[in-house]
Coordinates of C-alpha atoms and ligand atoms in Angstrom, one line a residue:
M890 CA 0.1 -0.3 -0.1
S891 CA 1.2 3.3 -0.5
K892 CA 2.4 5.9 2.1
I893 CA -0.2 8.3 3.6
V894 CA 1.3 11.6 3.6
D895 CA -0.3 14.5 5.5
I896 CA 0.5 18.2 3.6
H897 CA -1.9 20.4 6.3
T898 CA 0.0 19.8 9.8
H899 CA 1.5 22.6 12.2
V900 CA 4.0 23.2 14.4
Y901 CA 5.1 26.1 16.6
P902 CA 8.9 25.7 17.2
P903 CA 10.1 26.5 20.8
A904 CA 11.8 29.5 20.1
Y905 CA 8.4 30.4 18.5
V906 CA 6.5 29.4 21.4
E907 CA 8.7 31.4 23.2
L908 CA 8.3 34.8 21.6
L909 CA 4.7 33.7 22.5
K910 CA 5.0 34.0 25.8
S911 CA 7.0 36.8 26.3
R912 CA 3.8 39.1 24.4
T913 CA 0.6 40.4 26.1
T914 CA -0.9 41.0 22.9
V915 CA -2.8 39.2 20.1
P916 CA -0.8 36.8 19.3
Y917 CA 0.4 35.6 23.1
I918 CA 0.6 32.4 25.6
R919 CA -0.3 32.4 29.0
V920 CA -1.2 30.5 32.2
F921 CA -4.7 32.2 33.6
P922 CA -4.5 31.3 36.9
P923 CA -5.5 29.2 38.9
S924 CA -5.7 26.8 35.8
P925 CA -1.7 25.7 35.3
T926 CA -2.7 24.7 32.0
A927 CA -0.9 27.8 29.5
R928 CA -2.9 29.2 27.0
L929 CA -3.2 30.2 23.6
I930 CA -4.6 32.7 21.6
I931 CA -4.0 33.4 18.0
L932 CA -6.9 34.7 16.5
P933 CA -8.4 38.2 16.3
G934 CA -11.1 38.1 18.6
E935 CA -9.7 35.7 20.5
D936 CA -8.8 38.4 23.9
D937 CA -12.5 39.5 24.3
A938 CA -12.0 40.0 28.0
S939 CA -15.7 38.4 28.1
T940 CA -14.6 35.0 27.7
P941 CA -14.3 33.6 30.6
S942 CA -10.5 32.5 31.0
T943 CA -10.8 28.5 30.4
S944 CA -12.4 29.1 27.1
R945 CA -9.9 31.5 26.3
G946 CA -8.3 30.6 23.5
R947 CA -7.4 26.8 23.5
P948 CA -4.9 24.9 26.4
L949 CA -0.8 24.6 24.9
G950 CA -0.6 20.7 25.0
A951 CA 2.8 19.4 24.0
E952 CA 1.8 18.7 20.1
Y953 CA 2.0 22.1 19.2
F954 CA 6.1 22.3 19.4
D955 CA 6.6 18.5 21.0
I956 CA 8.0 16.9 17.2
S957 CA 8.1 13.4 18.8
L958 CA 4.3 13.8 19.4
K959 CA 3.8 15.2 15.2
I960 CA 5.3 10.9 14.8
S961 CA 3.5 9.8 17.5
F962 CA -0.1 11.0 16.0
M963 CA 1.0 10.5 12.5
D964 CA 1.8 6.3 14.2
T965 CA -1.7 6.4 15.3
H966 CA -3.6 7.1 11.8
G967 CA -1.3 5.4 10.1
I968 CA 0.5 8.9 8.5
G969 CA 3.4 7.9 6.4
I970 CA 5.2 11.1 6.1
S971 CA 4.1 15.0 7.5
V972 CA 4.7 18.2 5.3
I973 CA 4.5 20.6 8.3
S974 CA 4.3 23.9 8.6
L975 CA 4.6 26.9 10.9
A976 CA 0.8 27.3 12.4
N977 CA -1.2 30.5 12.1
P978 CA 0.3 33.8 12.5
W979 CA 3.1 32.5 11.9
L980 CA 5.4 36.1 11.3
D981 CA 3.2 38.3 10.5
F982 CA 2.7 40.6 13.2
L983 CA 6.5 40.6 13.7
P984 CA 8.7 44.4 13.5
P985 CA 9.9 44.5 10.3
S986 CA 13.9 44.8 12.1
E987 CA 12.8 41.3 14.0
A988 CA 11.3 39.5 11.0
A989 CA 14.5 38.3 8.8
E990 CA 16.1 36.6 12.1
A991 CA 13.3 35.5 12.7
A992 CA 12.5 33.6 9.9
A993 CA 16.0 32.5 9.4
A994 CA 15.5 31.2 12.8
I995 CA 12.4 29.0 12.4
N996 CA 13.2 28.0 9.2
D997 CA 16.4 26.1 10.5
D998 CA 14.5 24.7 14.1
I999 CA 12.2 23.0 11.5
D1000 CA 14.3 21.5 8.8
A1001 CA 16.4 19.9 11.5
M1002 CA 13.1 18.5 13.4
C1003 CA 13.0 17.1 10.0
N1004 CA 16.1 15.9 9.3
S1005 CA 15.2 14.0 13.2
Y1006 CA 12.9 12.2 12.0
P1007 CA 14.8 11.6 8.6
G1008 CA 12.0 11.0 5.1
R1009 CA 8.7 11.4 7.3
L1010 CA 8.9 14.9 7.5
Y1011 CA 9.4 17.2 5.3
A1012 CA 8.4 21.4 5.7
F1013 CA 7.0 24.0 4.7
A1014 CA 8.7 27.0 5.7
T1015 CA 8.5 30.4 6.8
L1016 CA 9.1 33.9 5.4
P1017 CA 9.8 37.8 6.7
V1018 CA 6.9 39.2 5.0
S1019 CA 6.7 42.1 7.3
A1020 CA 10.2 42.6 6.2
G1021 CA 9.0 43.2 2.8
Q1022 CA 10.1 42.0 -0.8
E1023 CA 13.9 41.6 -0.9
A1024 CA 14.3 39.7 2.5
C1025 CA 11.7 37.1 1.1
V1026 CA 13.3 36.7 -1.6
A1027 CA 16.9 36.9 0.0
E1028 CA 15.2 33.6 2.0
V1029 CA 13.2 32.4 -0.6
R1030 CA 16.7 32.2 -2.1
R1031 CA 17.8 30.2 1.2
L1032 CA 15.8 27.6 1.1
A1033 CA 17.3 26.0 -1.8
G1034 CA 19.5 25.1 0.5
M1035 CA 18.3 23.1 3.0
R1036 CA 17.2 19.3 2.5
W1037 CA 13.4 18.9 3.4
V1038 CA 12.1 22.2 2.6
R1039 CA 9.3 21.6 -0.2
G1040 CA 7.5 25.1 -0.1
V1041 CA 6.5 27.8 2.0
V1042 CA 3.7 28.2 4.1
L1043 CA 1.7 32.2 3.7
G1044 CA -0.9 33.8 5.3
T1045 CA -3.7 35.3 3.1
G1046 CA -2.6 38.7 4.3
G1047 CA 1.2 38.7 1.9
M1048 CA 3.0 41.4 3.2
G1049 CA 0.1 43.8 4.9
S1050 CA -2.0 44.0 1.7
G1051 CA -3.2 40.5 0.5
M1052 CA -1.7 38.0 -1.8
D1053 CA -2.4 40.9 -5.0
D1054 CA -0.2 42.6 -3.5
P1055 CA 2.5 43.5 -6.4
R1056 CA 4.8 43.8 -3.6
L1057 CA 5.0 40.3 -3.9
D1058 CA 5.7 39.7 -7.7
D1059 CA 9.4 39.9 -7.2
V1060 CA 8.8 36.6 -4.4
Y1061 CA 6.2 34.9 -6.8
T1062 CA 9.0 34.8 -9.4
A1063 CA 11.3 33.5 -7.3
L1064 CA 9.0 30.8 -5.6
G1065 CA 7.9 29.9 -9.4
E1066 CA 10.8 29.6 -10.8
M1067 CA 12.4 27.2 -8.0
D1068 CA 9.2 25.3 -8.0
L1069 CA 8.0 26.2 -4.9
P1070 CA 4.6 25.8 -4.0
V1071 CA 2.8 28.4 -1.5
F1072 CA 0.6 26.6 1.1
L1073 CA -1.4 29.6 1.5
H1074 CA -3.4 29.0 4.6
P1075 CA -6.6 30.9 6.4
H1076 CA -5.8 33.1 9.8
Y1077 CA -8.0 36.4 10.1
G1078 CA -11.2 35.1 9.3
L1079 CA -13.6 38.0 8.3
P1080 CA -14.4 41.0 10.1
A1081 CA -16.2 40.8 14.2
E1082 CA -19.0 42.3 12.6
A1083 CA -20.0 39.7 10.4
Y1084 CA -20.4 37.3 13.4
G1085 CA -22.9 39.3 14.9
P1086 CA -23.3 40.5 18.9
R1087 CA -23.9 37.1 19.9
A1088 CA -21.1 35.7 18.7
D1089 CA -18.8 35.7 22.1
E1090 CA -21.9 32.4 22.3
Y1091 CA -20.6 30.6 19.9
G1092 CA -17.3 29.8 20.5
H1093 CA -14.5 28.8 17.8
V1094 CA -17.5 27.8 15.1
L1095 CA -18.4 30.8 12.7
P1096 CA -14.8 32.2 12.3
L1097 CA -13.1 28.8 11.9
A1098 CA -16.1 27.2 9.7
M1099 CA -17.1 29.9 7.8
G1100 CA -14.2 33.1 8.2
F1101 CA -11.8 30.9 7.3
P1102 CA -12.7 29.3 4.1
M1103 CA -14.2 32.7 2.6
E1104 CA -10.9 34.2 3.9
T1105 CA -9.1 32.2 1.5
T1106 CA -11.5 31.9 -0.9
I1107 CA -11.1 35.7 -1.2
S1108 CA -7.8 36.4 -1.0
V1109 CA -7.1 33.7 -4.1
A1110 CA -10.1 35.7 -6.2
R1111 CA -7.8 38.4 -5.6
M1112 CA -5.3 37.2 -7.4
L1113 CA -7.2 36.2 -10.1
L1114 CA -8.8 40.1 -10.6
S1115 CA -5.2 41.2 -10.4
S1116 CA -3.6 38.2 -13.4
V1117 CA -1.3 37.1 -10.7
F1118 CA -1.7 34.0 -11.9
D1119 CA -0.9 35.9 -15.7
R1120 CA 2.0 37.2 -15.2
H1121 CA 3.3 34.3 -13.2
T1122 CA 2.1 31.2 -14.8
Q1123 CA 4.7 28.6 -13.3
L1124 CA 3.4 30.0 -9.2
T1125 CA 1.9 26.9 -7.4
L1126 CA -0.8 27.4 -4.9
L1127 CA -1.7 25.1 -2.0
L1128 CA -4.9 26.2 -0.7
A1129 CA -6.0 24.8 2.6
H1130 CA -9.4 23.3 3.4
S1131 CA -10.4 22.8 0.1
G1132 CA -10.0 26.4 -1.2
G1133 CA -12.5 26.9 1.0
T1134 CA -15.3 28.1 -0.8
L1135 CA -13.3 28.5 -4.5
P1136 CA -14.6 25.4 -6.6
F1137 CA -18.2 26.0 -5.4
L1138 CA -18.1 29.6 -6.2
A1139 CA -15.2 29.6 -9.2
G1140 CA -18.7 29.4 -11.7
R1141 CA -19.3 33.0 -9.9
L1142 CA -16.3 34.1 -10.2
E1143 CA -15.9 33.4 -13.7
S1144 CA -19.7 35.0 -14.5
C1145 CA -19.4 38.6 -12.5
I1146 CA -16.3 38.8 -14.0
L1147 CA -17.6 38.6 -17.6
H1148 CA -20.5 40.5 -16.7
D1149 CA -18.2 43.3 -15.2
A1150 CA -18.1 46.1 -17.2
H1151 CA -16.0 48.6 -15.2
L1152 CA -13.7 45.9 -15.1
Q1153 CA -13.9 44.9 -18.8
G1154 CA -13.5 48.8 -19.7
T1155 CA -9.9 48.6 -18.0
G1156 CA -8.5 46.3 -20.8
K1157 CA -6.5 44.7 -17.4
L1158 CA -7.7 41.2 -17.9
R1159 CA -7.5 41.2 -21.9
N1160 CA -6.0 38.4 -21.8
R1161 CA -6.7 36.3 -18.7
R1162 CA -6.3 32.8 -17.9
D1163 CA -10.2 31.9 -16.6
V1164 CA -10.7 30.9 -13.5
W1165 CA -11.0 27.5 -14.7
D1166 CA -7.7 26.9 -16.4
V1167 CA -5.7 28.7 -13.5
L1168 CA -7.9 25.6 -11.0
K1169 CA -6.3 23.0 -12.9
T1170 CA -2.7 24.7 -13.6
N1171 CA -1.9 26.7 -11.1
I1172 CA -3.4 26.1 -8.2
L1173 CA -4.1 22.2 -5.9
L1174 CA -6.2 21.6 -3.1
D1175 CA -5.9 19.8 0.2
A1176 CA -8.4 17.4 1.7
V1177 CA -9.6 19.0 4.9
V1178 CA -13.2 19.4 4.3
Y1179 CA -14.6 17.3 6.3
S1180 CA -17.5 15.8 3.8
A1181 CA -17.4 14.4 0.5
L1182 CA -19.7 16.5 -1.2
G1183 CA -16.7 18.6 -0.5
L1184 CA -14.0 16.9 -1.7
R1185 CA -16.1 15.5 -4.7
A1186 CA -16.3 19.8 -5.4
A1187 CA -12.6 20.1 -5.3
A1188 CA -11.2 16.7 -6.9
E1189 CA -14.0 18.4 -9.9
A1190 CA -12.8 22.2 -9.4
S1191 CA -8.8 21.0 -9.6
G1192 CA -8.4 17.5 -11.0
A1193 CA -8.7 14.1 -8.0
D1194 CA -4.7 14.6 -9.4
R1195 CA -4.4 18.0 -7.1
V1196 CA -6.2 16.9 -4.6
L1197 CA -3.8 16.6 -1.1
F1198 CA -5.0 14.7 1.9
G1199 CA -4.4 16.1 5.4
T1200 CA -5.3 17.0 9.4
D1201 CA -4.8 20.0 10.5
H1202 CA -2.9 18.8 13.5
P1203 CA -2.0 20.0 16.5
F1204 CA -6.0 21.7 16.1
F1205 CA -9.1 20.4 16.2
P1206 CA -8.0 17.1 19.1
P1207 CA -11.1 15.4 21.0
L1208 CA -12.4 17.7 23.5
T1209 CA -12.2 14.6 25.8
N1210 CA -9.8 15.7 28.6
E1211 CA -9.3 18.9 26.5
D1212 CA -7.0 20.4 30.0
E1213 CA -5.5 17.7 31.1
E1214 CA -2.1 15.6 29.7
D1215 CA -3.4 12.6 27.9
G1216 CA -2.2 10.3 29.9
G1217 CA -2.7 6.7 27.7
G1218 CA -2.9 5.8 24.6
E1219 CA -3.8 8.2 22.1
P1220 CA -7.1 7.7 20.8
Q1221 CA -7.8 8.5 16.8
W1222 CA -8.7 11.8 16.2
L1223 CA -12.6 12.5 14.7
S1224 CA -11.1 15.4 12.9
V1225 CA -9.0 13.3 11.0
T1226 CA -11.1 9.9 10.7
T1227 CA -14.2 12.3 9.1
N1228 CA -11.0 12.9 6.5
Y1229 CA -10.3 9.5 6.0
A1230 CA -14.6 8.4 5.8
A1231 CA -15.0 11.6 3.3
I1232 CA -12.5 10.6 0.9
D1233 CA -13.4 6.8 1.1
A1234 CA -17.1 7.6 0.3
A1235 CA -16.3 10.6 -2.3
F1236 CA -13.9 8.2 -4.5
A1237 CA -15.6 4.6 -3.1
G1238 CA -14.7 2.0 -5.6
D1239 CA -12.3 3.7 -7.3
K1240 CA -8.9 3.2 -5.7
A1241 CA -6.1 5.0 -7.9
K1242 CA -7.9 8.2 -6.9
S1243 CA -8.1 7.7 -3.3
A1244 CA -4.8 6.3 -2.6
A1245 CA -3.9 9.1 -5.0
V1246 CA -5.4 12.1 -3.1
L1247 CA -4.5 10.2 0.4
G1248 CA -0.2 10.5 -0.8
G1249 CA 0.5 9.5 -4.6
N1250 CA -0.3 12.8 -5.7
A1251 CA 1.4 15.0 -2.7
V1252 CA 4.5 12.5 -3.3
R1253 CA 4.3 13.4 -6.6
L1254 CA 3.8 17.1 -6.4
L1255 CA 6.2 18.1 -3.9
K1256 CA 9.0 15.6 -4.9
L1257 CA 8.6 13.5 -1.5
A1258 CA 11.5 10.3 -1.7
Ligands
LIG1038 N1 -7.6 27.0 14.1 C1 -6.8 27.7 13.4 O1 -6.3 28.5 14.2 N2 -6.1 27.6 12.7 C2 -5.6 26.2 12.2 O2 -5.1 25.9 10.9 C3 -7.3 25.6 12.5 C4 -7.5 25.7 13.5
LIG1039 ZN1 -3.9 24.7 9.2

């Protein structure tokens, strides 16, 4: 049987954890006495003082930073290889003067983690986005010397103005030349008003289930509208959460483009490659969508040869004993088994397609040994 590969799986290296512990504004890590458990507060709406401290953010278990627990999780779920990435909000918040050094240190740490489990771990590296394009391009060039790096992870904020920012052009060129995909991941969600005045009653559900996917969708739509894929035909984007809602909304996006008098009047999109062409050429989709219906849409939009299994570990752990260290053997995570079941159901009877989504596509596209 071919290997299962998890391309959506995060880590906070110990140095990043220390950085968050030193902070008092989001993102930060803090203990709220009397509970001894440190909590990880990363999302924009999580710092609300009206939220009880016991449900603010999430408990910071060792699975966020201890790479041996990633390997145990992989073993528990039959995952042969993981392509690890720094989790949100990456280095988006750093002062420009600190970003280049921090990115280099984190990328070295993550490459060393991979090296400690040769062949089981690969990585998407981090870029010093706040430091600007020259610093990012310099870090991209440095990644060529890193044995386990297979791409970079970027938040939809890009360098602060989104992924349609012309200042990203040199970075896209460098990534395209080096055949390093961008793993595009959400963090900021939608403006708080979109979640309504009762949002604090609903935990993280609206930002994670609705905000994250819309954020990703809008980010890629902006790239399409600003001709990024026409200028950078070599650029590959791996979209988190099966592209948000892009497979479902691609037709509407295409139609709105064709019917927009202002946009058409600018002439900027005259030689435009359409949304469907980009989806099948430049875009890869992860399989972190938790339903056969969503997966079929992803496979139809980009091709079953461009959909890649992922878990989003260590987020979405089982809720039992969430404030305690896990004592016994690790249970199977519902968030993982749901995605396995979705792949089974979506490609029922087509073993070749299931195997491709579970690992074959990742091995081929990311050149894993
Ligand atoms: N929540 C996050 O903040 N990030 C993820 O990747 C998943 C859930
Ligand atoms: Zn994620």
